[in-house]
mmCIF file of C-alpha atoms in Angstrom:
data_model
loop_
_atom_site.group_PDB
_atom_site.id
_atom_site.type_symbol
_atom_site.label_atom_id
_atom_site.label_comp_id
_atom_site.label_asym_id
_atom_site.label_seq_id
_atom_site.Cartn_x
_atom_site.Cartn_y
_atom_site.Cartn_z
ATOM 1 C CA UNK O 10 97.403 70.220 124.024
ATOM 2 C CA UNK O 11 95.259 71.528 126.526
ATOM 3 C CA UNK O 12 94.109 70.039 130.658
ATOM 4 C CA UNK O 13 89.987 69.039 130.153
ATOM 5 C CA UNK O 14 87.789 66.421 132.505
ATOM 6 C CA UNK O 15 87.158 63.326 130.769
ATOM 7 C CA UNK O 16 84.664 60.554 132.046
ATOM 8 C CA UNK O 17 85.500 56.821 130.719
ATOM 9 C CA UNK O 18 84.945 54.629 133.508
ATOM 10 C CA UNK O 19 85.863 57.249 135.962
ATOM 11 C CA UNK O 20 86.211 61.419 135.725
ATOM 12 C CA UNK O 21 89.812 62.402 135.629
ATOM 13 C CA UNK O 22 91.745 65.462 134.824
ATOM 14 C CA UNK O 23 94.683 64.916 131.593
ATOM 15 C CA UNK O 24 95.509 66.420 128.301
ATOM 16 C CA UNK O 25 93.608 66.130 124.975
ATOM 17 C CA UNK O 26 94.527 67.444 121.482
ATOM 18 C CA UNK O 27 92.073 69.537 120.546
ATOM 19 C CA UNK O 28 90.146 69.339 116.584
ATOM 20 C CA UNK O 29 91.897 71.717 114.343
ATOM 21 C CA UNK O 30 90.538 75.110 113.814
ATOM 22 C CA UNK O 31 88.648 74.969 110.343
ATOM 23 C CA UNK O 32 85.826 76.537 108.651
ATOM 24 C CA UNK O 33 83.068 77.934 110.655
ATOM 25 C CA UNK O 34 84.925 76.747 113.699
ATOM 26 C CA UNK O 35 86.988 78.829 116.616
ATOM 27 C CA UNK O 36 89.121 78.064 119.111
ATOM 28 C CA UNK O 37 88.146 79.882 122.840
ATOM 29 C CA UNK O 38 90.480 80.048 125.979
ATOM 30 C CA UNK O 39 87.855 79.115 128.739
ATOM 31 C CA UNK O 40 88.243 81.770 131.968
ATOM 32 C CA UNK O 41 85.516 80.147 134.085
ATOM 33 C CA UNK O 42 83.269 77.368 133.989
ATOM 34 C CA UNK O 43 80.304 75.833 135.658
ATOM 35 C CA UNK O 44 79.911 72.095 136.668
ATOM 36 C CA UNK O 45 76.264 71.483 136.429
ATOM 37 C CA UNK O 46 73.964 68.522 137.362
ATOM 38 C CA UNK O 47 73.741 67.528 133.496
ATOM 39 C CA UNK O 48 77.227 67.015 133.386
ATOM 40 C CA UNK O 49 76.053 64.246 136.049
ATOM 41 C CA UNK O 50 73.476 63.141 134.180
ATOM 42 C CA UNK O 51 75.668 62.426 130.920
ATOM 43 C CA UNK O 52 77.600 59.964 133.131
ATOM 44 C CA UNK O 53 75.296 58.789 135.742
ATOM 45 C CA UNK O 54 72.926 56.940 133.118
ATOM 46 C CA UNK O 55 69.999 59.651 132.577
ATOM 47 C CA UNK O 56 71.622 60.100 129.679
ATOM 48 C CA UNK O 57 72.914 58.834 126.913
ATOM 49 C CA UNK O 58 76.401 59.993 125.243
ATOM 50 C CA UNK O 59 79.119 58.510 123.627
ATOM 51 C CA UNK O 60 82.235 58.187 125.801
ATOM 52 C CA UNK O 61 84.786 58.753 126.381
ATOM 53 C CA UNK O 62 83.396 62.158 126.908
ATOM 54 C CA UNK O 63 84.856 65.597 127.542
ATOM 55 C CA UNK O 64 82.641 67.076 130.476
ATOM 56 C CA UNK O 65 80.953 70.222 130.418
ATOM 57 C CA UNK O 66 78.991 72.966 128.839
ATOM 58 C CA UNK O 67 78.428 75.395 130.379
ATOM 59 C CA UNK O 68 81.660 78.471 129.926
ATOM 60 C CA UNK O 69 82.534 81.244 129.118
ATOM 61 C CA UNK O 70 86.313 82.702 127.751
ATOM 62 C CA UNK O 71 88.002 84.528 125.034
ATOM 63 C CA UNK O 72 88.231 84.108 121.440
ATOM 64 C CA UNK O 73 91.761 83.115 120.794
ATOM 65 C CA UNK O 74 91.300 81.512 116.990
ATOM 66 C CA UNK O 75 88.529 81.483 114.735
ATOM 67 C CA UNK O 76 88.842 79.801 111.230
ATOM 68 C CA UNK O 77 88.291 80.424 107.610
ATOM 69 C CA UNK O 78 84.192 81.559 106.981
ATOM 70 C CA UNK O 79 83.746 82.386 110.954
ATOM 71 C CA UNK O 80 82.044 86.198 110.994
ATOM 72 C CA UNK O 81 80.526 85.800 114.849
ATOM 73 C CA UNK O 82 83.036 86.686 116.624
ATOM 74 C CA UNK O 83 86.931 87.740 116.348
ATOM 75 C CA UNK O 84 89.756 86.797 118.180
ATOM 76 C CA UNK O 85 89.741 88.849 121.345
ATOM 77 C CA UNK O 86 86.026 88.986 121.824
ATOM 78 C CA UNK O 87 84.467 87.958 124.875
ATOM 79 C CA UNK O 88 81.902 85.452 124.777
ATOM 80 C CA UNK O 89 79.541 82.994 126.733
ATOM 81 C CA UNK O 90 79.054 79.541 125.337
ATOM 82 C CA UNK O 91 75.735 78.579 123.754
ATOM 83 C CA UNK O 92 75.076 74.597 124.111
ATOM 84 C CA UNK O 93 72.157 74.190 121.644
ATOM 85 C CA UNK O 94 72.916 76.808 118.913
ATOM 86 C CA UNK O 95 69.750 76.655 116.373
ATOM 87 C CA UNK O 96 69.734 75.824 113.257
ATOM 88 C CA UNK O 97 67.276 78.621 112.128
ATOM 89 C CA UNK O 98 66.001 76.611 109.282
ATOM 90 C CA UNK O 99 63.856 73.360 111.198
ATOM 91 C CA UNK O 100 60.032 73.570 111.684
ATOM 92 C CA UNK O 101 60.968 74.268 115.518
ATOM 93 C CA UNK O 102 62.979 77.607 114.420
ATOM 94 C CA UNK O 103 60.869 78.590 111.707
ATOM 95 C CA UNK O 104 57.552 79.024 114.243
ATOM 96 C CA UNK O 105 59.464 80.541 116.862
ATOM 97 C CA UNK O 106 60.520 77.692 119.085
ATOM 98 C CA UNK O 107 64.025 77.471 118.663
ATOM 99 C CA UNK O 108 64.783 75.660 122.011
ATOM 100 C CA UNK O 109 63.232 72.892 120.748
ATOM 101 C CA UNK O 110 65.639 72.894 117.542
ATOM 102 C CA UNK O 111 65.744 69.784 115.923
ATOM 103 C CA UNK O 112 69.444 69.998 115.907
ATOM 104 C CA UNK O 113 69.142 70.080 120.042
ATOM 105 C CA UNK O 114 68.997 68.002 122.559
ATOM 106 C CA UNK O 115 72.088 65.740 121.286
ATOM 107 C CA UNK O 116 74.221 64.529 124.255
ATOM 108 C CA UNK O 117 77.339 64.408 122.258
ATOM 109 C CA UNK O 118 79.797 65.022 119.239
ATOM 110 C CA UNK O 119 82.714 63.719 118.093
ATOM 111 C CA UNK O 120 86.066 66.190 118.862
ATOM 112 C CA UNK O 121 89.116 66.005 120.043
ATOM 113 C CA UNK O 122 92.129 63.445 120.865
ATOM 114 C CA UNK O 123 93.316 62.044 124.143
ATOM 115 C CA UNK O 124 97.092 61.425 124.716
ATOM 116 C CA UNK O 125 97.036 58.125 123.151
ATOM 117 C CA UNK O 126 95.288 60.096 119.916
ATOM 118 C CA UNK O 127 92.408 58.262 120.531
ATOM 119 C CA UNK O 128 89.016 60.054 119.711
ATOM 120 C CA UNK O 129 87.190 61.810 122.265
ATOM 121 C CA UNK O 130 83.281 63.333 122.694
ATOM 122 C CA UNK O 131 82.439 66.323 123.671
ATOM 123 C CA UNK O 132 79.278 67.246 125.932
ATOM 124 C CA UNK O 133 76.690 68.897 124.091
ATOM 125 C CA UNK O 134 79.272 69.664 121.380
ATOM 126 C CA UNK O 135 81.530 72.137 123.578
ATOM 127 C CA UNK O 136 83.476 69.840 126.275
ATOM 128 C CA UNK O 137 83.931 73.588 128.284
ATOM 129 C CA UNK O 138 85.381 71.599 131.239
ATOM 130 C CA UNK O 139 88.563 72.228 129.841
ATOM 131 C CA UNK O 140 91.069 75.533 129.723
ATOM 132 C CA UNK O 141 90.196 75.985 125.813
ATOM 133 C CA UNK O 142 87.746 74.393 123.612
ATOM 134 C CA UNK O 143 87.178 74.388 119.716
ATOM 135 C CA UNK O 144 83.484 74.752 119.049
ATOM 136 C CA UNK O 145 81.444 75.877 116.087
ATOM 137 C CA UNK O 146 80.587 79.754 115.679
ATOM 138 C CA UNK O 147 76.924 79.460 116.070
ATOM 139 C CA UNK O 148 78.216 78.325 119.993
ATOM 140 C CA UNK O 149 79.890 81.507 120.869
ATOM 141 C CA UNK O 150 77.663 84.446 121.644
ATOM 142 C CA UNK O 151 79.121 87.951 122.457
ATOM 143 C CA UNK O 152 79.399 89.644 125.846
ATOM 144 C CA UNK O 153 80.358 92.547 127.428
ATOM 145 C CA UNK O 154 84.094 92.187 128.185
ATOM 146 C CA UNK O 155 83.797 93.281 131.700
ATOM 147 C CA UNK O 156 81.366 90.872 132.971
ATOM 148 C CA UNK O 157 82.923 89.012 135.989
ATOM 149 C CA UNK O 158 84.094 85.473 134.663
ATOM 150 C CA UNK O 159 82.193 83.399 137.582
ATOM 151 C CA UNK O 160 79.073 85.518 136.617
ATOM 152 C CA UNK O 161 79.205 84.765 132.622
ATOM 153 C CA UNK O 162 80.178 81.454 132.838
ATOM 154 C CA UNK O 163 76.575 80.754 134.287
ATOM 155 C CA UNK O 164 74.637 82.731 131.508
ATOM 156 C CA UNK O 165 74.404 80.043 129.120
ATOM 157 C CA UNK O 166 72.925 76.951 131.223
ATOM 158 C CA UNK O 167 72.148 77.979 134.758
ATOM 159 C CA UNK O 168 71.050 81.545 134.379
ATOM 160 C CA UNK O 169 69.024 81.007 130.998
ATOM 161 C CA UNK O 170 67.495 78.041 131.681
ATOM 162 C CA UNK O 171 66.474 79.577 135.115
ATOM 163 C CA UNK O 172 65.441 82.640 134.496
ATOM 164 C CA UNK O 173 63.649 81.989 130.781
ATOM 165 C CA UNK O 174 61.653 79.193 133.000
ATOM 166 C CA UNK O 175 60.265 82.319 135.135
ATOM 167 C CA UNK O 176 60.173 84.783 132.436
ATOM 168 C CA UNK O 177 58.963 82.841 129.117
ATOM 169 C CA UNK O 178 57.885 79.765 130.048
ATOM 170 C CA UNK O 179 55.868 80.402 133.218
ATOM 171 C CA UNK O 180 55.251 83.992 132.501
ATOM 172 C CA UNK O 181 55.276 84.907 136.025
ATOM 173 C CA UNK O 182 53.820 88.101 137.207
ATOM 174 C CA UNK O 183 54.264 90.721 140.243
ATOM 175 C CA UNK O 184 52.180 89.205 142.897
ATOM 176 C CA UNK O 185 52.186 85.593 141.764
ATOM 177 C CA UNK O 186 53.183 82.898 145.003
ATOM 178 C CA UNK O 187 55.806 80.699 143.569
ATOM 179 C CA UNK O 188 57.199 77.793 145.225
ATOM 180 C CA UNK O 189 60.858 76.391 143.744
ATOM 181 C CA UNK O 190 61.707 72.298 144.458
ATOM 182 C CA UNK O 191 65.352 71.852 143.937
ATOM 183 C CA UNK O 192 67.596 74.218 145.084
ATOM 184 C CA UNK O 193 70.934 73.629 143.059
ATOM 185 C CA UNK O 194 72.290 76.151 140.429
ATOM 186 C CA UNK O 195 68.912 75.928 138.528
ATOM 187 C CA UNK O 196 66.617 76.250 140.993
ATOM 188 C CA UNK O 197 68.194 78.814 142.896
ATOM 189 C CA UNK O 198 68.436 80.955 139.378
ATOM 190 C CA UNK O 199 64.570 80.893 139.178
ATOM 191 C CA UNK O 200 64.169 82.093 142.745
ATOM 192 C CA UNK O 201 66.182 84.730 141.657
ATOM 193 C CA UNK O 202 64.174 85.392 138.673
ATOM 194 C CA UNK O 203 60.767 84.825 140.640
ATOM 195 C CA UNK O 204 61.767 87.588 142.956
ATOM 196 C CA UNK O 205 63.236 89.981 140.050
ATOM 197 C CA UNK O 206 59.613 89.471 138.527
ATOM 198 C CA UNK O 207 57.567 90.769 141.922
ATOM 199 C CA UNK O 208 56.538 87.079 143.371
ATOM 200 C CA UNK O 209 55.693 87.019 146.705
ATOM 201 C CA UNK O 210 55.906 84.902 148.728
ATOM 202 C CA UNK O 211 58.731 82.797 147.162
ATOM 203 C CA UNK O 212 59.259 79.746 148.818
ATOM 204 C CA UNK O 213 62.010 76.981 148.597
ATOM 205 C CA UNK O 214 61.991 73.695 149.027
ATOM 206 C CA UNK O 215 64.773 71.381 149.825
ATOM 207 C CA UNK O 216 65.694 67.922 151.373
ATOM 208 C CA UNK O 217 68.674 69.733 153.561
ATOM 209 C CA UNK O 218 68.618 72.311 156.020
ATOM 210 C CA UNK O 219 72.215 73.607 154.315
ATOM 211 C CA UNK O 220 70.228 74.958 151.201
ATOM 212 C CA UNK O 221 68.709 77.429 153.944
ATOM 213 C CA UNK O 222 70.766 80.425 153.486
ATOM 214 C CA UNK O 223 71.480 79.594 149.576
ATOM 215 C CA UNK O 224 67.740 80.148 148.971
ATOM 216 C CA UNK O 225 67.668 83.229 150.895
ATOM 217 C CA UNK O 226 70.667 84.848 149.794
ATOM 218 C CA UNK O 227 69.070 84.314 146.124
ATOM 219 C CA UNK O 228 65.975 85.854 147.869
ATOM 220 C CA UNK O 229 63.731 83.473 148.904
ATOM 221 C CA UNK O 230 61.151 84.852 151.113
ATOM 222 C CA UNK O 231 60.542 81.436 152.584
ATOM 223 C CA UNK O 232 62.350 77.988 153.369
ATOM 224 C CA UNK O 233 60.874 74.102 153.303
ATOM 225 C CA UNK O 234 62.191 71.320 153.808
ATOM 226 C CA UNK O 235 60.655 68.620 151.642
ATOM 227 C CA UNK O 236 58.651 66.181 154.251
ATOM 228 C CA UNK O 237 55.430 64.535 154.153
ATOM 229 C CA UNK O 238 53.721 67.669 155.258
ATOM 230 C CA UNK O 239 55.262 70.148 152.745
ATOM 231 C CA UNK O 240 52.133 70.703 150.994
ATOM 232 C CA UNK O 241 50.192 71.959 153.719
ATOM 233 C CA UNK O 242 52.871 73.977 154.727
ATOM 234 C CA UNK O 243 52.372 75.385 150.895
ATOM 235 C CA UNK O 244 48.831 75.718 151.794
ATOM 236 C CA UNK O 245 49.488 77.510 154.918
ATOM 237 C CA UNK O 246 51.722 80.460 153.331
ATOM 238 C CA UNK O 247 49.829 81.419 150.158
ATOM 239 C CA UNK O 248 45.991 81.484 151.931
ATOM 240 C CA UNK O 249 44.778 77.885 151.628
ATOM 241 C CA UNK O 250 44.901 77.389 147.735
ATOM 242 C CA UNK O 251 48.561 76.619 147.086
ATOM 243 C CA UNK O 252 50.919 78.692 144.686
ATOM 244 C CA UNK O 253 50.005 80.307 141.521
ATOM 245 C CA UNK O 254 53.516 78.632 139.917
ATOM 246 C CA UNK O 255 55.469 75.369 141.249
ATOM 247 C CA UNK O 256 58.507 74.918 139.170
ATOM 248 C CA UNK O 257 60.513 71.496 139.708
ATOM 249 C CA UNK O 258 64.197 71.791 139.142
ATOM 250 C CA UNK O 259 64.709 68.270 139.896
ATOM 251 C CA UNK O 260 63.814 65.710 137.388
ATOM 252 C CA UNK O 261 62.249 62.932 139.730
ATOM 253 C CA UNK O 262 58.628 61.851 139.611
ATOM 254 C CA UNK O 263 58.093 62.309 143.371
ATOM 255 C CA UNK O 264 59.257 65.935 143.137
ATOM 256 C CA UNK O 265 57.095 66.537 140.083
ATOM 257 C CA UNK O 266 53.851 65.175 141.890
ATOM 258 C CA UNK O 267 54.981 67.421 145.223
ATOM 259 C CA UNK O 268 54.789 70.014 142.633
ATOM 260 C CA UNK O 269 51.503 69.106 141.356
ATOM 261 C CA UNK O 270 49.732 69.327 144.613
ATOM 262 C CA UNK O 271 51.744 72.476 145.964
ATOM 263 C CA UNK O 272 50.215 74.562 143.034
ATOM 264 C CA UNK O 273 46.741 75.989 143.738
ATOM 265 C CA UNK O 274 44.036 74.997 141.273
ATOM 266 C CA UNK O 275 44.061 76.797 137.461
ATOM 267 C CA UNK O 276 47.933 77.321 138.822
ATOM 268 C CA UNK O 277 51.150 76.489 136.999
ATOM 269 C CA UNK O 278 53.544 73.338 136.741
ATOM 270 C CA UNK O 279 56.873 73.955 135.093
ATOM 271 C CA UNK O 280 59.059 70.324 135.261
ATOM 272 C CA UNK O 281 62.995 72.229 134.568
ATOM 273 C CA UNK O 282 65.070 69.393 135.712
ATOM 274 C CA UNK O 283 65.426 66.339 133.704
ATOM 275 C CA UNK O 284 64.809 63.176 134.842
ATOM 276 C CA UNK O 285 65.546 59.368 133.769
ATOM 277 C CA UNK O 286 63.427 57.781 131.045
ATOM 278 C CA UNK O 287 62.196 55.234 133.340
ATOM 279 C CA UNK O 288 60.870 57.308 136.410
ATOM 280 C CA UNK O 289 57.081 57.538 135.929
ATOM 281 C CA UNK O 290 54.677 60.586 137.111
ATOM 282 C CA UNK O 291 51.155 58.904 138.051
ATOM 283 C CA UNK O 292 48.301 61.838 138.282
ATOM 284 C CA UNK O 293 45.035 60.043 138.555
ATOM 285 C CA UNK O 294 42.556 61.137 135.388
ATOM 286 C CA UNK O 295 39.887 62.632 137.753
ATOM 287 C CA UNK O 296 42.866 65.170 139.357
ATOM 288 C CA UNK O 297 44.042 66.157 136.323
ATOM 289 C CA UNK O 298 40.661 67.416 134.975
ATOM 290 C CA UNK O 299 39.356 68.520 138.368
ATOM 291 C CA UNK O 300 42.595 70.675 139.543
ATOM 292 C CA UNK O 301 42.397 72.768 135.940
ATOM 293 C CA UNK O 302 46.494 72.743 136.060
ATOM 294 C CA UNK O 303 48.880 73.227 133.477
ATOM 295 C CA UNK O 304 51.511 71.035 133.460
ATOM 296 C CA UNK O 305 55.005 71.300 131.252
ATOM 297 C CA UNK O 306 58.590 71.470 130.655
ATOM 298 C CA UNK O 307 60.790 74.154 129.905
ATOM 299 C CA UNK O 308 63.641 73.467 127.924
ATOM 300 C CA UNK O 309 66.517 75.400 128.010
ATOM 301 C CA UNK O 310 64.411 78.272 129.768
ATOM 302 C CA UNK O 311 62.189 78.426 126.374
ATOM 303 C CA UNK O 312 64.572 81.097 125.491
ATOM 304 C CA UNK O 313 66.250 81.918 121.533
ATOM 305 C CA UNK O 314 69.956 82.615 123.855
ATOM 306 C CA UNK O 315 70.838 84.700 121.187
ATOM 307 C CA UNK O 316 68.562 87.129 122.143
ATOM 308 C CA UNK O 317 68.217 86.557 125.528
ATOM 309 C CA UNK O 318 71.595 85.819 126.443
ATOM 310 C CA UNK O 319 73.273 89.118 125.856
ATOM 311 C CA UNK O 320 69.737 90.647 127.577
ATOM 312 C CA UNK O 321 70.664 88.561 130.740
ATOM 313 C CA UNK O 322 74.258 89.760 130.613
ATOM 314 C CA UNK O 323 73.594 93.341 130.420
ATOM 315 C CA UNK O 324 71.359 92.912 133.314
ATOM 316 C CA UNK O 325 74.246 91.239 135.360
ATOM 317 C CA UNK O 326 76.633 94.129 133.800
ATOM 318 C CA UNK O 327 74.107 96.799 135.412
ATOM 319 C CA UNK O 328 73.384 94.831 138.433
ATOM 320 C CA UNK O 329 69.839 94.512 138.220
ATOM 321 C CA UNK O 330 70.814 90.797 137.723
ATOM 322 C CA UNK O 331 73.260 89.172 140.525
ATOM 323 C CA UNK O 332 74.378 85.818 139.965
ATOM 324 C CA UNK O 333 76.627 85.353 142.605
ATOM 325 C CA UNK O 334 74.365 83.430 145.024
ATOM 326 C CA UNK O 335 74.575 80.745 142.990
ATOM 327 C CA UNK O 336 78.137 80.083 143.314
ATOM 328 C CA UNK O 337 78.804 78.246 146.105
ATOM 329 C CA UNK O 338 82.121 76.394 145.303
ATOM 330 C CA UNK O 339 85.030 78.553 143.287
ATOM 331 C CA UNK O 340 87.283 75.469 142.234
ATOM 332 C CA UNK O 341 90.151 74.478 139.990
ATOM 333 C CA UNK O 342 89.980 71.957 137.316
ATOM 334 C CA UNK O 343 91.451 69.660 139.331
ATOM 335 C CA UNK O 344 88.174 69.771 141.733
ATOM 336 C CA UNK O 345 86.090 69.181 139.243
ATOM 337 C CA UNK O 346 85.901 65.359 140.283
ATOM 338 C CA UNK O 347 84.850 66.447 143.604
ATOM 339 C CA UNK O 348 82.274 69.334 142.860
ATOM 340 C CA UNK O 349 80.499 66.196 140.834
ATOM 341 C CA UNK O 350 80.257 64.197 144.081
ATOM 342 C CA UNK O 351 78.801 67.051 145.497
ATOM 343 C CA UNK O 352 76.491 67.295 143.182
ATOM 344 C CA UNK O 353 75.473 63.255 143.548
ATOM 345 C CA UNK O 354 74.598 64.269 147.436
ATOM 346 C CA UNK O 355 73.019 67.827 146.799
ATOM 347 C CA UNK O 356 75.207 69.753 148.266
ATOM 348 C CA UNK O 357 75.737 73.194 147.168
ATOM 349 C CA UNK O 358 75.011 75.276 144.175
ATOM 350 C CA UNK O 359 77.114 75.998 141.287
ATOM 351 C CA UNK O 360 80.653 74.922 141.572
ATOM 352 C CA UNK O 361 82.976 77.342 139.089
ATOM 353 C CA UNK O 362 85.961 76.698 138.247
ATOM 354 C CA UNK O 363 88.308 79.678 137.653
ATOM 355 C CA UNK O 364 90.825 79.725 134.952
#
């Protein structure tokens, strides 16, 4: 038995059985896990997983098990938790692309038992909002074992998908302006990345004044608040053209068009958050071919986390990468209900909880 979140018609906290340890699967004792906004999503409608549904996906822990055929990992090892492993064989993997796996991208899997042996799902195939978790090897991916929990927990959502958004899918460059829309875990990990890279000015845009000293701590060299005259405010701070890169880390269409406008002309779009399958982005035919902008997604940071995972950690390991501004909540499982609601008002960053 083991304590995990579970979402049926409401989030609680209660034991589940977890699946047995078999081939190619291990069994990991979580130390410290992040409640992110997709968690929200799977529940909230944007998505669409089977339930009842083990929350979370984003951990990291120790190797306590692994089963017959597992050669990733021993027990003992430390390791972050990867929640779209590749299959290396699709179309997608095969040219490069393996973020856009064709094995990715599925809310949920069947695992686990609740008390009354019921069968549960797990997020994303992990279900990491619990104190251990049986996932398949190609999940687990080896760290250095004295990363700070709170700091490696975030590698494989938060700080991936952030920073690969900078790095790989914007390709931002010393001198680029870059303006950020969203400032929870995500958004707050490519300000950090923008400002690793040499951006200046990096400016970030909220809807509350709290965010103020999140985005500055994560070094932000300038603070919005989203209003009807944030894009001239844009304007104003990167000489009259707008920014060379707007990245959207919400996943609404009104933050995706303040994103189109805020970016200069021949500049850069990148949509990170996700948004629901019904919320529309109009951009009138003449704009589009006039403004000469490149508009597109980055999924999962456009990043191959088994390459660019352990890269991130070493950098946090060395401390040329700090994650710690984007904790703004160290919680217990038991808080995990309320670091959600947080989440529903945009409050915060990164809640954590500590094992």
């Amino acid at each position: 038995m083991t304590r995990a979140v579970v979402f049926r018609d409401d989030v609680t906290v209660e034991d589940i059985t977890l699946a047995e340890v078999g081939p190619g699967l291990a069994r990991v004792r979580v130390t410290a896990a992040g409640v992110c906004h997709t968690d929200l999503s799977m529940i909230n409608g944007t998505l669409a997983p089977s339930f009842p549904l083990v929350l979370g996906h984003e951990a990291a822990g120790v190797v306590e098990e692994v089963g017959p055929g597992v050669t990733r990992a021993r027990p003992g090892d430390h390791v972050a938790l990867n929640w779209s492993p590749a299959c290396r064989t699709c179309w997608y993997c095969a040219h490069g692309e393996p973020w856009i796996c064709e094995t990715s991208g599925i809310p949920s899997f069947p695992g686990g038992f609740a008390g009354d042996g019921s069968p549960l799902n797990l997020t994303l195939g992990l279900g990491s909002l619990a104190e251990q978790v049986v996932v398949r090897e190609e999940a687990l991916i080896g760290i250095p074992k004295g990363l700070p929990a709170e700091q490696a927990a975030l590698l494989g959502c938060a700080a991936l998908t952030g920073v690969g958004a900078v790095q790989n899918t914007a390709g931002v460059r010393t001198g680029d302006s870059v303006v950020v829309l969203g400032l929870g875990g995500v958004g707050l990990s490519v300000v950090l990345a923008a400002r690793a890279a040499g951006a200046d000015p990096v400016i970030a845009v909220d809807l509350t004044e709290a965010k103020r000293p999140l985005a500055l701590a994560a070094g932000a060299t300038d603070f919005l608040l989203s209003d009807d005259a944030l894009v001239k405010a844009i304007r104003v701070r990167t000489g009259g053209r707008g920014a060379d890169h707007a990245f959207e880390c919400v996943g609404r269409s009104a933050s995706i068009t303040a994103a189109w406008k805020s970016a200069r002309r021949g500049g850069r779009v990148t949509v990170v958050g996700i948004g629901k399958r019904d919320d529309v982005v109009g951009l009138s035919a003449l704009d589009i071919f006039h403004s000469a902008r490149t508009l597109r997604s980055s999924v999962y940071g456009s990043a191959d986390p088994d390459r660019d995972l352990p890269a991130l950690a070493d950098a946090v390991l060395s401390g040329a990468l700090d994650l710690t501004p984007l904790i703004s909540h160290r919680i217990s499982l038991d808080d995990v209900p309320d670091a959600l609601d947080r989440l529903a008002r945009g409050e915060g960053a990164r809640s954590v909880v500590l094992f």
